[in-house]
Amino acid sequence: MDATKSMVSRKAAAGFTLLELLVVMVIIGLLAGYVAPRYFAQIGKSEVKTAKAQVDALEKALDQYRLDTGHYPTTEQGLAALFTRPANEPKWDGPYLRKQVPPDPWGKPYVYRQPGEHGDYDLLSYGKDGQPGGSGEAADITSW
C-alpha cells in the first residue's frame, strides 16, 4: 500500500493538468483585455499633453526671437530659425531652443505660418491622424 501511495503522490506533484493551464490562460486573457485599453488610452492622453507643452515652449521661443529681432521668423525660415541663425538676421541672439525643433509626438513636423490666419503666426500639430480637424487624439493642437 505504501508503494501505491507514493506513486499517486508523485503523479499529483508532477505538474499541472491541461485544464488548469487553460483556466490560467483565460484569466490572464481577461485581465489583459480589461487593463490594456485603459493603458493605451492613457498613452494617447499623454501624447496630446506633450504636444500642448511643446507648442507652448515653441511659442515662448518665438516670442523671444521677436523681442531680439523685431519680427517673427518668416514661413520660409520656419521654426529652424529658433535654433540656427537665418541668413541676413544681424539681431539674432539665439539659439532660442536647447535642441533642434522636435517633431510632434506622432513624428510629424509642426506647422508654422507667418503671417498667420489666427494671429501674428499660426503654430499647430494636426494630431495623431496628421489631417486638419478631428477630435480626441486626432484633434489639432494649436497656438491660438
JSON list of C-alpha atoms in Angstrom, two decimals:
[
{"chain": "A", "resi": 1, "resn": "MET", "atom": "CA", "xyz": [0.00, 0.00, 0.00]},
{"chain": "A", "resi": 2, "resn": "ASP", "atom": "CA", "xyz": [2.87, 2.39, 0.69]},
{"chain": "A", "resi": 3, "resn": "ALA", "atom": "CA", "xyz": [4.18, 1.97, -2.84]},
{"chain": "A", "resi": 4, "resn": "THR", "atom": "CA", "xyz": [0.78, 2.89, -4.30]},
{"chain": "A", "resi": 5, "resn": "LYS", "atom": "CA", "xyz": [0.53, 6.00, -2.08]},
{"chain": "A", "resi": 6, "resn": "SER", "atom": "CA", "xyz": [3.97, 7.21, -3.05]},
{"chain": "A", "resi": 7, "resn": "MET", "atom": "CA", "xyz": [3.20, 6.68, -6.75]},
{"chain": "A", "resi": 8, "resn": "VAL", "atom": "CA", "xyz": [-0.06, 8.65, -6.52]},
{"chain": "A", "resi": 9, "resn": "SER", "atom": "CA", "xyz": [1.57, 11.50, -4.62]},
{"chain": "A", "resi": 10, "resn": "ARG", "atom": "CA", "xyz": [4.40, 11.64, -7.20]},
{"chain": "A", "resi": 11, "resn": "LYS", "atom": "CA", "xyz": [1.89, 11.87, -10.05]},
{"chain": "A", "resi": 12, "resn": "ALA", "atom": "CA", "xyz": [-0.02, 14.67, -8.30]},
{"chain": "A", "resi": 13, "resn": "ALA", "atom": "CA", "xyz": [3.17, 16.64, -7.74]},
{"chain": "A", "resi": 14, "resn": "ALA", "atom": "CA", "xyz": [4.45, 16.06, -11.27]},
{"chain": "A", "resi": 15, "resn": "GLY", "atom": "CA", "xyz": [2.81, 19.12, -12.89]},
{"chain": "A", "resi": 16, "resn": "PHE", "atom": "CA", "xyz": [-0.31, 20.98, -13.92]},
{"chain": "A", "resi": 17, "resn": "THR", "atom": "CA", "xyz": [-3.12, 19.48, -15.93]},
{"chain": "A", "resi": 18, "resn": "LEU", "atom": "CA", "xyz": [-4.13, 20.89, -19.27]},
{"chain": "A", "resi": 19, "resn": "LEU", "atom": "CA", "xyz": [-7.37, 22.14, -17.77]},
{"chain": "A", "resi": 20, "resn": "GLU", "atom": "CA", "xyz": [-5.54, 24.08, -15.06]},
{"chain": "A", "resi": 21, "resn": "LEU", "atom": "CA", "xyz": [-3.28, 25.71, -17.65]},
{"chain": "A", "resi": 22, "resn": "LEU", "atom": "CA", "xyz": [-6.26, 26.67, -19.80]},
{"chain": "A", "resi": 23, "resn": "VAL", "atom": "CA", "xyz": [-8.03, 28.27, -16.83]},
{"chain": "A", "resi": 24, "resn": "VAL", "atom": "CA", "xyz": [-4.93, 30.33, -16.03]},
{"chain": "A", "resi": 25, "resn": "MET", "atom": "CA", "xyz": [-4.61, 31.39, -19.68]},
{"chain": "A", "resi": 26, "resn": "VAL", "atom": "CA", "xyz": [-8.26, 32.52, -19.76]},
{"chain": "A", "resi": 27, "resn": "ILE", "atom": "CA", "xyz": [-7.80, 34.54, -16.56]},
{"chain": "A", "resi": 28, "resn": "ILE", "atom": "CA", "xyz": [-4.69, 36.23, -17.96]},
{"chain": "A", "resi": 29, "resn": "GLY", "atom": "CA", "xyz": [-6.54, 36.98, -21.21]},
{"chain": "A", "resi": 30, "resn": "LEU", "atom": "CA", "xyz": [-9.46, 38.55, -19.33]},
{"chain": "A", "resi": 31, "resn": "LEU", "atom": "CA", "xyz": [-7.13, 40.70, -17.26]},
{"chain": "A", "resi": 32, "resn": "ALA", "atom": "CA", "xyz": [-5.23, 41.84, -20.34]},
{"chain": "A", "resi": 33, "resn": "GLY", "atom": "CA", "xyz": [-8.50, 42.64, -22.13]},
{"chain": "A", "resi": 34, "resn": "TYR", "atom": "CA", "xyz": [-9.59, 44.79, -19.20]},
{"chain": "A", "resi": 35, "resn": "VAL", "atom": "CA", "xyz": [-6.29, 46.59, -18.48]},
{"chain": "A", "resi": 36, "resn": "ALA", "atom": "CA", "xyz": [-4.84, 47.12, -21.98]},
{"chain": "A", "resi": 37, "resn": "PRO", "atom": "CA", "xyz": [-7.50, 49.54, -23.32]},
{"chain": "A", "resi": 38, "resn": "ARG", "atom": "CA", "xyz": [-7.19, 51.72, -20.21]},
{"chain": "A", "resi": 39, "resn": "TYR", "atom": "CA", "xyz": [-3.41, 51.72, -20.51]},
{"chain": "A", "resi": 40, "resn": "PHE", "atom": "CA", "xyz": [-3.38, 52.70, -24.18]},
{"chain": "A", "resi": 41, "resn": "ALA", "atom": "CA", "xyz": [-5.97, 55.45, -23.58]},
{"chain": "A", "resi": 42, "resn": "GLN", "atom": "CA", "xyz": [-3.57, 56.99, -21.06]},
{"chain": "A", "resi": 43, "resn": "ILE", "atom": "CA", "xyz": [-0.76, 56.91, -23.63]},
{"chain": "A", "resi": 44, "resn": "GLY", "atom": "CA", "xyz": [-2.94, 58.83, -26.11]},
{"chain": "A", "resi": 45, "resn": "LYS", "atom": "CA", "xyz": [-3.74, 61.47, -23.48]},
{"chain": "A", "resi": 46, "resn": "SER", "atom": "CA", "xyz": [-0.06, 61.88, -22.64]},
{"chain": "A", "resi": 47, "resn": "GLU", "atom": "CA", "xyz": [0.82, 62.44, -26.31]},
{"chain": "A", "resi": 48, "resn": "VAL", "atom": "CA", "xyz": [-1.76, 65.25, -26.51]},
{"chain": "A", "resi": 49, "resn": "LYS", "atom": "CA", "xyz": [-0.37, 66.81, -23.32]},
{"chain": "A", "resi": 50, "resn": "THR", "atom": "CA", "xyz": [3.16, 66.56, -24.70]},
{"chain": "A", "resi": 51, "resn": "ALA", "atom": "CA", "xyz": [2.12, 68.29, -27.93]},
{"chain": "A", "resi": 52, "resn": "LYS", "atom": "CA", "xyz": [0.45, 71.12, -25.97]},
{"chain": "A", "resi": 53, "resn": "ALA", "atom": "CA", "xyz": [3.57, 71.56, -23.85]},
{"chain": "A", "resi": 54, "resn": "GLN", "atom": "CA", "xyz": [5.81, 71.62, -26.94]},
{"chain": "A", "resi": 55, "resn": "VAL", "atom": "CA", "xyz": [3.58, 74.20, -28.67]},
{"chain": "A", "resi": 56, "resn": "ASP", "atom": "CA", "xyz": [3.75, 76.34, -25.53]},
{"chain": "A", "resi": 57, "resn": "ALA", "atom": "CA", "xyz": [7.56, 76.09, -25.40]},
{"chain": "A", "resi": 58, "resn": "LEU", "atom": "CA", "xyz": [7.84, 76.95, -29.10]},
{"chain": "A", "resi": 59, "resn": "GLU", "atom": "CA", "xyz": [5.56, 79.97, -28.59]},
{"chain": "A", "resi": 60, "resn": "LYS", "atom": "CA", "xyz": [7.87, 81.25, -25.84]},
{"chain": "A", "resi": 61, "resn": "ALA", "atom": "CA", "xyz": [10.91, 80.76, -28.07]},
{"chain": "A", "resi": 62, "resn": "LEU", "atom": "CA", "xyz": [9.15, 82.59, -30.93]},
{"chain": "A", "resi": 63, "resn": "ASP", "atom": "CA", "xyz": [8.32, 85.50, -28.62]},
{"chain": "A", "resi": 64, "resn": "GLN", "atom": "CA", "xyz": [11.97, 85.72, -27.52]},
{"chain": "A", "resi": 65, "resn": "TYR", "atom": "CA", "xyz": [13.04, 85.69, -31.17]},
{"chain": "A", "resi": 66, "resn": "ARG", "atom": "CA", "xyz": [10.64, 88.58, -31.87]},
{"chain": "A", "resi": 67, "resn": "LEU", "atom": "CA", "xyz": [11.95, 90.56, -28.91]},
{"chain": "A", "resi": 68, "resn": "ASP", "atom": "CA", "xyz": [15.50, 90.26, -30.23]},
{"chain": "A", "resi": 69, "resn": "THR", "atom": "CA", "xyz": [14.88, 90.77, -33.95]},
{"chain": "A", "resi": 70, "resn": "GLY", "atom": "CA", "xyz": [11.71, 92.85, -34.00]},
{"chain": "A", "resi": 71, "resn": "HIS", "atom": "CA", "xyz": [9.73, 90.27, -36.01]},
{"chain": "A", "resi": 72, "resn": "TYR", "atom": "CA", "xyz": [8.80, 86.60, -36.06]},
{"chain": "A", "resi": 73, "resn": "PRO", "atom": "CA", "xyz": [10.59, 84.20, -38.42]},
{"chain": "A", "resi": 74, "resn": "THR", "atom": "CA", "xyz": [9.06, 84.01, -41.87]},
{"chain": "A", "resi": 75, "resn": "THR", "atom": "CA", "xyz": [7.26, 80.90, -43.05]},
{"chain": "A", "resi": 76, "resn": "GLU", "atom": "CA", "xyz": [10.27, 80.12, -45.26]},
{"chain": "A", "resi": 77, "resn": "GLN", "atom": "CA", "xyz": [12.69, 80.38, -42.33]},
{"chain": "A", "resi": 78, "resn": "GLY", "atom": "CA", "xyz": [10.33, 78.29, -40.24]},
{"chain": "A", "resi": 79, "resn": "LEU", "atom": "CA", "xyz": [10.93, 77.06, -36.74]},
{"chain": "A", "resi": 80, "resn": "ALA", "atom": "CA", "xyz": [14.53, 76.20, -37.64]},
{"chain": "A", "resi": 81, "resn": "ALA", "atom": "CA", "xyz": [15.29, 79.91, -37.16]},
{"chain": "A", "resi": 82, "resn": "LEU", "atom": "CA", "xyz": [14.89, 79.33, -33.43]},
{"chain": "A", "resi": 83, "resn": "PHE", "atom": "CA", "xyz": [17.99, 77.12, -33.38]},
{"chain": "A", "resi": 84, "resn": "THR", "atom": "CA", "xyz": [20.07, 78.18, -36.38]},
{"chain": "A", "resi": 85, "resn": "ARG", "atom": "CA", "xyz": [20.77, 81.81, -37.33]},
{"chain": "A", "resi": 86, "resn": "PRO", "atom": "CA", "xyz": [18.91, 82.72, -40.51]},
{"chain": "A", "resi": 87, "resn": "ALA", "atom": "CA", "xyz": [20.88, 84.45, -43.25]},
{"chain": "A", "resi": 88, "resn": "ASN", "atom": "CA", "xyz": [20.75, 88.27, -43.08]},
{"chain": "A", "resi": 89, "resn": "GLU", "atom": "CA", "xyz": [19.49, 88.38, -39.48]},
{"chain": "A", "resi": 90, "resn": "PRO", "atom": "CA", "xyz": [22.01, 90.59, -37.61]},
{"chain": "A", "resi": 91, "resn": "LYS", "atom": "CA", "xyz": [19.95, 90.94, -34.40]},
{"chain": "A", "resi": 92, "resn": "TRP", "atom": "CA", "xyz": [19.53, 87.19, -33.90]},
{"chain": "A", "resi": 93, "resn": "ASP", "atom": "CA", "xyz": [20.76, 86.30, -30.39]},
{"chain": "A", "resi": 94, "resn": "GLY", "atom": "CA", "xyz": [19.92, 82.60, -30.23]},
{"chain": "A", "resi": 95, "resn": "PRO", "atom": "CA", "xyz": [19.73, 79.77, -30.17]},
{"chain": "A", "resi": 96, "resn": "TYR", "atom": "CA", "xyz": [16.29, 80.08, -28.59]},
{"chain": "A", "resi": 97, "resn": "LEU", "atom": "CA", "xyz": [15.97, 76.32, -28.08]},
{"chain": "A", "resi": 98, "resn": "ARG", "atom": "CA", "xyz": [18.46, 73.91, -26.49]},
{"chain": "A", "resi": 99, "resn": "LYS", "atom": "CA", "xyz": [17.99, 71.38, -29.30]},
{"chain": "A", "resi": 100, "resn": "GLN", "atom": "CA", "xyz": [16.62, 71.29, -32.84]},
{"chain": "A", "resi": 101, "resn": "VAL", "atom": "CA", "xyz": [12.85, 71.66, -33.11]},
{"chain": "A", "resi": 102, "resn": "PRO", "atom": "CA", "xyz": [11.38, 68.25, -32.26]},
{"chain": "A", "resi": 103, "resn": "PRO", "atom": "CA", "xyz": [8.66, 66.60, -34.30]},
{"chain": "A", "resi": 104, "resn": "ASP", "atom": "CA", "xyz": [5.25, 66.37, -32.67]},
{"chain": "A", "resi": 105, "resn": "PRO", "atom": "CA", "xyz": [4.61, 63.26, -30.52]},
{"chain": "A", "resi": 106, "resn": "TRP", "atom": "CA", "xyz": [3.31, 61.42, -33.60]},
{"chain": "A", "resi": 107, "resn": "GLY", "atom": "CA", "xyz": [6.54, 62.01, -35.54]},
{"chain": "A", "resi": 108, "resn": "LYS", "atom": "CA", "xyz": [5.30, 64.77, -37.86]},
{"chain": "A", "resi": 109, "resn": "PRO", "atom": "CA", "xyz": [6.72, 68.30, -38.09]},
{"chain": "A", "resi": 110, "resn": "TYR", "atom": "CA", "xyz": [4.86, 71.19, -36.52]},
{"chain": "A", "resi": 111, "resn": "VAL", "atom": "CA", "xyz": [3.16, 73.54, -39.00]},
{"chain": "A", "resi": 112, "resn": "TYR", "atom": "CA", "xyz": [4.34, 77.15, -38.78]},
{"chain": "A", "resi": 113, "resn": "ARG", "atom": "CA", "xyz": [2.91, 80.01, -40.85]},
{"chain": "A", "resi": 114, "resn": "GLN", "atom": "CA", "xyz": [3.78, 83.69, -40.61]},
{"chain": "A", "resi": 115, "resn": "PRO", "atom": "CA", "xyz": [1.69, 85.75, -41.01]},
{"chain": "A", "resi": 116, "resn": "GLY", "atom": "CA", "xyz": [-0.97, 83.55, -39.53]},
{"chain": "A", "resi": 117, "resn": "GLU", "atom": "CA", "xyz": [-4.69, 83.40, -40.07]},
{"chain": "A", "resi": 118, "resn": "HIS", "atom": "CA", "xyz": [-5.34, 83.50, -36.30]},
{"chain": "A", "resi": 119, "resn": "GLY", "atom": "CA", "xyz": [-2.65, 85.93, -35.14]},
{"chain": "A", "resi": 120, "resn": "ASP", "atom": "CA", "xyz": [0.88, 87.05, -35.90]},
{"chain": "A", "resi": 121, "resn": "TYR", "atom": "CA", "xyz": [1.70, 83.42, -36.65]},
{"chain": "A", "resi": 122, "resn": "ASP", "atom": "CA", "xyz": [-0.02, 80.03, -36.66]},
{"chain": "A", "resi": 123, "resn": "LEU", "atom": "CA", "xyz": [1.70, 77.12, -34.96]},
{"chain": "A", "resi": 124, "resn": "LEU", "atom": "CA", "xyz": [-0.01, 73.73, -34.90]},
{"chain": "A", "resi": 125, "resn": "SER", "atom": "CA", "xyz": [0.14, 69.98, -34.96]},
{"chain": "A", "resi": 126, "resn": "TYR", "atom": "CA", "xyz": [-2.53, 68.07, -36.86]},
{"chain": "A", "resi": 127, "resn": "GLY", "atom": "CA", "xyz": [-2.69, 65.43, -34.11]},
{"chain": "A", "resi": 128, "resn": "LYS", "atom": "CA", "xyz": [-2.46, 61.68, -34.38]},
{"chain": "A", "resi": 129, "resn": "ASP", "atom": "CA", "xyz": [-4.13, 61.41, -37.80]},
{"chain": "A", "resi": 130, "resn": "GLY", "atom": "CA", "xyz": [-1.96, 64.13, -39.39]},
{"chain": "A", "resi": 131, "resn": "GLN", "atom": "CA", "xyz": [-5.04, 65.70, -41.03]},
{"chain": "A", "resi": 132, "resn": "PRO", "atom": "CA", "xyz": [-6.72, 69.05, -40.33]},
{"chain": "A", "resi": 133, "resn": "GLY", "atom": "CA", "xyz": [-9.65, 68.85, -37.92]},
{"chain": "A", "resi": 134, "resn": "GLY", "atom": "CA", "xyz": [-10.56, 65.76, -35.98]},
{"chain": "A", "resi": 135, "resn": "SER", "atom": "CA", "xyz": [-11.48, 65.01, -32.41]},
{"chain": "A", "resi": 136, "resn": "GLY", "atom": "CA", "xyz": [-9.89, 63.31, -29.43]},
{"chain": "A", "resi": 137, "resn": "GLU", "atom": "CA", "xyz": [-6.31, 62.27, -30.19]},
{"chain": "A", "resi": 138, "resn": "ALA", "atom": "CA", "xyz": [-6.81, 63.27, -33.83]},
{"chain": "A", "resi": 139, "resn": "ALA", "atom": "CA", "xyz": [-7.75, 66.88, -32.91]},
{"chain": "A", "resi": 140, "resn": "ASP", "atom": "CA", "xyz": [-5.45, 69.70, -33.95]},
{"chain": "A", "resi": 141, "resn": "ILE", "atom": "CA", "xyz": [-3.24, 71.21, -31.24]},
{"chain": "A", "resi": 142, "resn": "THR", "atom": "CA", "xyz": [-2.90, 74.94, -31.94]},
{"chain": "A", "resi": 143, "resn": "SER", "atom": "CA", "xyz": [-1.28, 78.08, -30.58]},
{"chain": "A", "resi": 144, "resn": "TRP", "atom": "CA", "xyz": [-4.48, 80.12, -30.70]}
]
